[in-house]
Short mmCIF file of C-alpha atoms in Angstrom, two decimals:
data_model
loop_
_atom_site.label_atom_id
_atom_site.label_comp_id
_atom_site.label_asym_id
_atom_site.label_seq_id
_atom_site.Cartn_x
_atom_site.Cartn_y
_atom_site.Cartn_z
CA MET A 1 14.85 -18.85 -13.83
CA SER A 2 17.85 -19.30 -16.06
CA SER A 3 16.04 -21.25 -18.75
CA GLU A 4 13.01 -20.32 -20.65
CA THR A 5 11.76 -23.95 -20.89
CA GLU A 6 8.19 -24.51 -19.67
CA GLN A 7 9.25 -26.78 -16.79
CA ASP A 8 11.31 -23.94 -15.36
CA VAL A 9 8.41 -21.50 -15.13
CA PRO A 10 6.82 -21.64 -11.56
CA ALA A 11 3.25 -22.60 -11.41
CA LYS A 12 0.98 -19.53 -12.11
CA PRO A 13 -0.24 -17.85 -9.04
CA ALA A 14 -4.02 -17.31 -8.25
CA SER A 15 -5.62 -14.85 -10.55
CA PRO A 16 -5.54 -11.14 -9.40
CA ARG A 17 -9.23 -10.86 -9.90
CA LYS A 18 -10.30 -14.13 -8.46
CA GLY A 19 -12.94 -13.88 -5.56
CA ARG A 20 -15.81 -11.59 -4.83
CA LEU A 21 -17.01 -9.66 -1.86
CA VAL A 22 -19.52 -10.86 0.71
CA LYS A 23 -23.00 -10.09 -0.59
CA SER A 24 -25.01 -10.82 2.51
CA LEU A 25 -25.37 -7.78 4.87
CA ILE A 26 -25.34 -8.23 8.60
CA PHE A 27 -27.10 -5.40 10.40
CA ALA A 28 -27.25 -6.86 13.93
CA GLY A 29 -23.69 -5.70 14.80
CA GLY A 30 -24.53 -2.01 14.82
CA GLY A 31 -23.41 1.06 12.67
CA THR A 32 -20.01 -0.12 11.85
CA LEU A 33 -21.24 -3.25 10.25
CA ILE A 34 -23.88 -1.46 8.43
CA ILE A 35 -21.32 1.02 7.02
CA ALA A 36 -18.96 -1.70 6.07
CA ALA A 37 -21.82 -3.66 4.28
CA LEU A 38 -22.83 -0.49 2.52
CA GLY A 39 -19.23 -0.20 1.14
CA ALA A 40 -19.17 -3.78 0.02
CA LEU A 41 -22.54 -3.32 -1.85
CA LEU A 42 -21.30 -0.12 -3.54
CA TYR A 43 -18.17 -1.84 -4.58
CA GLU A 44 -20.09 -4.79 -6.06
CA SER A 45 -22.33 -2.43 -8.00
CA GLY A 46 -19.37 -0.64 -9.48
CA LEU A 47 -20.26 2.70 -7.86
CA ILE A 48 -16.93 2.61 -6.04
CA PRO A 49 -14.16 1.57 -8.34
CA GLY A 50 -12.27 -0.49 -5.85
CA LEU A 51 -8.67 -1.21 -5.04
CA GLN A 52 -8.45 -4.50 -6.96
CA ARG A 53 -10.03 -3.24 -10.16
CA GLY A 54 -7.41 -1.61 -12.38
CA ASP A 55 -8.36 0.63 -15.21
CA GLN A 56 -6.95 -0.32 -18.70
CA THR A 57 -6.34 3.36 -19.50
CA VAL A 58 -4.88 6.30 -17.64
CA ALA A 59 -6.37 9.76 -17.71
CA SER A 60 -5.08 11.87 -20.62
CA GLY A 61 -2.16 14.09 -19.94
CA TYR A 62 -0.12 11.29 -18.27
CA PHE A 63 1.91 8.52 -19.51
CA GLN A 64 -0.11 5.66 -20.99
CA PRO A 65 1.14 2.25 -20.00
CA PRO A 66 0.15 -0.79 -22.09
CA SER A 67 -3.13 -2.48 -21.51
CA ASN A 68 -3.42 -5.98 -20.19
CA ASP A 69 -4.28 -7.39 -23.65
CA GLU A 70 -0.83 -6.25 -24.85
CA MET A 71 1.05 -8.46 -22.48
CA PRO A 72 3.77 -10.37 -24.43
CA ASP A 73 3.79 -14.13 -24.97
CA GLY A 74 6.46 -16.52 -23.90
CA ALA A 75 8.58 -16.81 -20.70
CA PHE A 76 8.73 -12.97 -20.25
CA GLY A 77 5.00 -12.58 -20.58
CA ASP A 78 4.56 -15.28 -18.07
CA SER A 79 6.74 -13.43 -15.60
CA VAL A 80 4.81 -10.23 -16.19
CA ARG A 81 1.46 -12.06 -15.56
CA ARG A 82 2.98 -13.70 -12.33
CA GLY A 83 4.19 -10.23 -11.33
CA GLN A 84 0.76 -8.62 -11.69
CA ALA A 85 -0.81 -11.41 -9.74
CA ILE A 86 1.79 -10.86 -6.95
CA PHE A 87 1.10 -7.16 -7.05
CA MET A 88 -2.62 -7.43 -6.97
CA ASN A 89 -2.78 -10.18 -4.38
CA THR A 90 0.46 -10.05 -2.59
CA ALA A 91 -1.00 -11.66 0.62
CA THR A 92 -1.97 -14.78 -1.56
CA ASN A 93 0.87 -14.96 -3.99
CA ALA A 94 3.72 -14.05 -1.59
CA SER A 95 1.98 -15.15 1.57
CA GLN A 96 5.09 -16.42 3.30
CA HIS A 97 6.39 -12.84 3.41
CA VAL A 98 3.22 -10.73 4.23
CA GLY A 99 2.52 -10.05 7.85
CA ASN A 100 -0.78 -8.04 7.58
CA GLY A 101 -2.79 -9.40 4.66
CA LEU A 102 -2.16 -6.34 2.44
CA SER A 103 -1.08 -6.13 -1.13
CA CYS A 104 0.92 -3.61 -3.32
CA ALA A 105 -2.39 -2.67 -5.03
CA ASN A 106 -3.77 -1.30 -1.74
CA CYS A 107 -1.50 1.92 -2.21
CA HIS A 108 -0.60 1.66 -5.87
CA LEU A 109 -4.05 1.82 -7.33
CA GLY A 110 -5.35 0.82 -10.69
CA GLU A 111 -2.95 -2.17 -10.92
CA GLY A 112 -0.10 0.25 -10.41
CA ARG A 113 -1.19 2.48 -13.24
CA GLN A 114 -3.03 5.39 -11.44
CA PRO A 115 -1.27 8.81 -11.54
CA TYR A 116 -0.30 10.19 -8.11
CA SER A 117 -0.72 6.75 -6.60
CA ALA A 118 2.89 6.01 -6.96
CA PRO A 119 2.35 4.32 -10.42
CA MET A 120 4.96 1.78 -11.28
CA TRP A 121 5.40 3.14 -14.87
CA ALA A 122 6.86 6.31 -13.23
CA ALA A 123 8.85 4.43 -10.52
CA TRP A 124 10.65 2.05 -12.72
CA GLY A 125 13.01 4.47 -14.35
CA ARG A 126 13.91 6.26 -11.14
CA TYR A 127 16.07 3.39 -9.88
CA PRO A 128 18.83 2.90 -8.74
CA GLN A 129 18.64 6.08 -6.65
CA TYR A 130 19.90 7.27 -3.27
CA ARG A 131 17.37 7.15 -0.35
CA ALA A 132 18.02 8.90 2.82
CA LYS A 133 15.74 6.42 4.60
CA ASN A 134 18.45 3.83 4.68
CA ASP A 135 21.37 6.12 3.50
CA GLN A 136 22.36 4.07 0.46
CA ILE A 137 21.84 3.58 -3.20
CA ASN A 138 18.66 1.55 -3.71
CA THR A 139 17.98 -0.75 -6.62
CA MET A 140 14.11 -1.44 -7.38
CA GLU A 141 14.62 -4.80 -5.68
CA ASP A 142 15.86 -2.90 -2.53
CA ARG A 143 12.81 -0.58 -2.72
CA VAL A 144 10.40 -3.50 -2.96
CA MET A 145 12.01 -5.29 -0.20
CA GLY A 146 11.35 -2.11 1.87
CA CYS A 147 7.72 -2.30 1.02
CA PHE A 148 7.50 -5.82 2.35
CA THR A 149 9.26 -4.83 5.54
CA PHE A 150 7.23 -1.77 6.39
CA SER A 151 4.06 -1.64 4.32
CA MET A 152 3.26 -5.38 4.55
CA ASN A 153 4.99 -5.80 7.93
CA ALA A 154 7.00 -8.90 6.99
CA GLN A 155 8.21 -9.15 10.67
CA HIS A 156 4.86 -10.89 11.48
CA SER A 157 4.85 -13.14 8.32
CA VAL A 158 5.30 -16.93 8.17
CA SER A 159 9.03 -16.39 7.13
CA GLY A 160 9.41 -13.42 9.64
CA GLU A 161 11.20 -11.36 6.89
CA PRO A 162 10.81 -10.02 3.37
CA PRO A 163 11.76 -12.22 0.42
CA PRO A 164 15.61 -12.68 0.29
CA HIS A 165 17.62 -10.89 -2.44
CA GLY A 166 17.28 -12.66 -5.71
CA ASP A 167 14.00 -14.38 -5.00
CA ASP A 168 11.69 -14.92 -8.02
CA ILE A 169 9.02 -12.79 -6.34
CA TYR A 170 11.35 -9.75 -7.12
CA ARG A 171 12.03 -11.01 -10.69
CA ASP A 172 8.30 -11.30 -11.59
CA LEU A 173 7.33 -7.99 -9.84
CA GLN A 174 10.18 -6.23 -11.74
CA SER A 175 9.14 -7.79 -14.97
CA TYR A 176 5.71 -6.27 -14.44
CA PHE A 177 7.00 -2.87 -13.63
CA TYR A 178 9.31 -2.83 -16.60
CA TRP A 179 6.58 -3.85 -18.91
CA LEU A 180 4.20 -1.08 -17.42
CA ALA A 181 6.99 1.48 -18.20
CA SER A 182 7.29 0.38 -21.82
CA GLY A 183 8.23 3.49 -23.72
CA ALA A 184 8.56 5.67 -20.58
CA PRO A 185 11.62 7.93 -20.28
CA ASN A 186 14.48 6.76 -18.08
CA ASN A 187 15.85 8.76 -15.10
CA THR A 188 13.16 11.35 -15.41
CA GLN A 189 10.60 12.64 -12.85
CA MET A 190 7.38 11.98 -14.71
CA GLU A 191 4.17 13.86 -14.22
CA GLY A 192 1.82 11.79 -12.07
CA GLY A 193 4.74 9.86 -10.35
CA GLY A 194 4.88 9.36 -6.70
CA PHE A 195 1.97 10.52 -4.35
CA GLY A 196 2.33 14.28 -5.09
CA THR A 197 2.26 16.87 -2.24
CA VAL A 198 -0.38 18.78 -0.31
CA PRO A 199 0.50 22.45 0.71
CA LYS A 200 0.61 22.86 4.49
CA THR A 201 -2.31 24.95 5.84
CA GLU A 202 -2.45 27.77 8.50
CA LEU A 203 -4.42 25.44 10.92
CA GLY A 204 -1.94 22.56 10.71
CA TYR A 205 -3.48 19.27 11.18
CA SER A 206 -5.85 17.85 13.86
CA PRO A 207 -7.03 14.35 14.54
CA GLU A 208 -10.12 15.70 16.15
CA ARG A 209 -11.14 17.47 12.86
CA GLY A 210 -10.00 14.39 10.94
CA GLN A 211 -12.35 12.17 12.74
CA GLU A 212 -15.34 14.08 11.19
CA VAL A 213 -13.69 13.89 7.77
CA PHE A 214 -13.28 10.04 8.24
CA ALA A 215 -16.77 9.51 9.12
CA ALA A 216 -18.17 11.36 6.35
CA ASN A 217 -15.83 10.20 3.54
CA CYS A 218 -13.83 7.06 4.46
CA ALA A 219 -15.88 4.88 6.99
CA VAL A 220 -18.15 3.52 4.31
CA CYS A 221 -15.13 1.58 2.77
CA HIS A 222 -12.63 1.24 5.53
CA ALA A 223 -15.42 0.67 8.28
CA GLY A 224 -15.97 2.97 11.33
CA ASP A 225 -13.20 1.23 13.22
CA GLY A 226 -10.75 1.60 10.34
CA GLN A 227 -10.24 -2.07 10.01
CA GLY A 228 -11.22 -2.33 6.39
CA GLN A 229 -13.18 -5.10 4.51
CA LYS A 230 -12.32 -8.47 3.19
CA ASP A 231 -13.86 -10.54 0.36
CA ILE A 232 -15.17 -14.04 0.89
CA ASN A 233 -11.59 -15.45 0.20
CA GLY A 234 -10.22 -13.34 3.16
CA ARG A 235 -8.42 -10.92 1.00
CA TYR A 236 -8.61 -7.18 1.74
CA VAL A 237 -10.54 -5.14 -0.72
CA PHE A 238 -10.48 -2.00 1.42
CA PRO A 239 -7.42 -2.17 3.77
CA PRO A 240 -7.22 -1.46 7.41
CA LEU A 241 -5.78 1.97 8.15
CA TRP A 242 -4.47 1.34 11.70
CA GLY A 243 -4.13 -1.50 14.14
CA PRO A 244 -2.21 -4.85 13.81
CA GLY A 245 -3.49 -5.49 10.41
CA SER A 246 -2.19 -2.32 8.91
CA TYR A 247 1.26 -0.88 7.87
CA ASN A 248 3.87 -0.57 10.52
CA TRP A 249 5.53 2.62 11.91
CA GLY A 250 8.31 2.38 9.40
CA ALA A 251 6.22 2.79 6.36
CA GLY A 252 6.02 6.03 4.41
CA MET A 253 2.24 6.14 4.70
CA ALA A 254 2.70 6.51 8.65
CA ARG A 255 3.94 10.03 7.92
CA ILE A 256 1.10 12.43 7.89
CA ASN A 257 2.30 14.36 4.89
CA THR A 258 2.68 11.33 2.69
CA ALA A 259 -0.76 10.02 3.82
CA ALA A 260 -2.35 13.42 3.17
CA ALA A 261 -0.93 13.53 -0.42
CA PHE A 262 -2.15 10.05 -1.34
CA ILE A 263 -5.58 10.75 0.24
CA GLN A 264 -6.11 13.94 -1.57
CA ASN A 265 -5.17 12.72 -4.90
CA ASN A 266 -6.86 9.28 -4.80
CA MET A 267 -9.71 9.27 -1.94
CA PRO A 268 -12.49 8.76 -1.68
CA LEU A 269 -12.31 6.17 -4.41
CA SER A 270 -15.59 7.39 -5.88
CA ARG A 271 -14.69 10.98 -6.05
CA PRO A 272 -10.90 11.52 -5.71
CA GLY A 273 -9.69 15.02 -5.47
CA THR A 274 -12.73 16.37 -3.67
CA LEU A 275 -11.26 16.78 -0.24
CA THR A 276 -9.70 20.21 0.57
CA ASP A 277 -6.04 20.46 1.61
CA GLN A 278 -7.09 20.97 5.14
CA GLU A 279 -9.48 17.92 5.03
CA ALA A 280 -6.73 15.73 3.65
CA TRP A 281 -4.11 16.80 6.31
CA ASP A 282 -6.74 16.32 9.13
CA VAL A 283 -7.95 12.93 8.09
CA ALA A 284 -4.34 11.71 7.52
CA ALA A 285 -3.58 12.94 11.08
CA TYR A 286 -6.56 11.01 12.42
CA ILE A 287 -5.66 7.83 10.63
CA ASN A 288 -2.02 7.94 11.87
CA SER A 289 -2.95 8.84 15.45
CA PHE A 290 -3.74 5.29 16.24
CA GLU A 291 -1.17 2.50 17.17
CA ARG A 292 0.09 0.11 14.57
CA PRO A 293 2.82 -2.53 14.47
CA LYS A 294 6.22 -1.22 15.70
CA ASP A 295 8.78 0.07 13.29
CA ALA A 296 10.69 -2.93 11.96
CA ARG A 297 14.04 -1.28 12.55
CA GLN A 298 13.41 -0.77 16.31
CA GLY A 299 14.90 -4.00 17.54
CA ASP A 300 16.25 -3.52 21.07
CA MET A 301 16.01 0.24 20.91
CA THR A 302 13.48 2.33 22.88
CA VAL A 303 10.74 4.23 21.11
CA GLU A 304 12.73 7.54 21.63
CA GLU A 305 15.92 6.03 20.40
CA THR A 306 14.11 4.94 17.38
CA ARG A 307 12.36 8.27 16.88
CA ARG A 308 15.58 10.18 17.01
CA LEU A 309 17.34 7.79 14.59
CA PHE A 310 14.68 7.45 11.98
CA HIS A 311 11.82 9.90 12.52
CA ASP A 312 13.21 13.12 13.79
CA GLY A 313 11.66 16.03 11.91
CA ASP A 314 8.97 13.90 10.36
CA ASP A 315 5.24 14.89 10.30
CA ILE A 316 4.47 11.72 12.28
CA TYR A 317 2.95 10.78 15.81
CA TYR A 318 5.59 8.20 16.34
CA GLY A 319 7.14 8.68 19.86
CA GLN A 320 4.39 11.12 20.92
CA GLU A 321 1.56 10.86 23.47
CA VAL A 322 -1.85 11.06 21.67
CA ASN A 323 -5.00 10.59 23.96
CA GLY A 324 -2.72 9.55 26.72
CA VAL A 325 -1.05 6.79 24.74
CA LEU A 326 2.61 6.59 23.75
CA LEU A 327 2.55 5.79 19.99
CA GLY A 328 5.32 3.59 18.64
CA VAL A 329 5.16 0.78 21.26
CA GLY A 330 3.41 -1.33 18.64
CA THR A 331 0.41 -3.52 18.59
CA PRO A 332 0.79 -7.00 20.18
CA ASP A 333 2.44 -9.65 18.10
CA PRO A 334 -0.03 -12.14 16.56
CA VAL A 335 -0.53 -15.52 18.36
CA ARG A 336 0.83 -17.11 15.13
CA PRO A 337 2.24 -15.44 12.05
CA VAL A 338 -0.23 -14.05 9.61
CA GLY A 339 -1.03 -16.71 7.00
CA ALA A 340 0.13 -19.59 9.05
CA PRO A 341 -2.18 -22.64 9.16
CA GLU A 342 -4.66 -22.90 11.89
#
């Protein structure tokens, strides 16, 4: 978009708040459907804040990004709004490159504002930076490309890959991040940035204990089978946590320590911070003890070769046998790319 004339601005994507959850409850399917229906009802009532509902303010003690009613006018403001729409409904507004139906907002809560949910106001000023994950200096565009590749499993999208470098999807997302960081310090590790950490416990972590934590705290939103819930437009409100519709083995959230930190600081949505360190570790282990799409970097390598190259030393079940199943083989490829026409 080299010009600021109106005709050069792409059509506005779908509104990030468009759509509502299914209101009719189906009880005939058993306990899982009842739990899922209860989660939908709680979300609609406002008792659960929800992944798609961003607060306009951030808890005191943290950097305060601008509110939505402070978005600028003109071409830059249009780009910020498009970026927010992509961020909130990535599977709708960047559908060609999303292979699992997820959106940025599923992990970066509160419209990318929430502390310890990797808020974008804290992330913006940290790039460019070196990342051991790919052993190179990453720009913010590189970092977002990685999110499409691993968290949104672009390998199973219509395009089969993340947006190419220079795509307007990156321009608009970066406009949104830059705007959220208005007034934030540059090249500074800010309080509330990232997902935080959870101290390791003497008991380690256990999927068996985690299953109990999941049933008591997570199933009401993510369903008993961990496959999440969608609204009537087919968009995930509560994302799947494992299986073919979730992040792949290359995503940071597949590491148990990363998931534990996110969970303890942000989950359950209605009462974040109430799980103990042990509960956070255990439920993270349970969630990441199921198969999911294979690591996008695997290519023709074996699971063991990929583990040694990319996962050696990680808190991860990749390449291990859990309940008699070797994890990392990946879930079956979809019959057709996610988002492709019937």
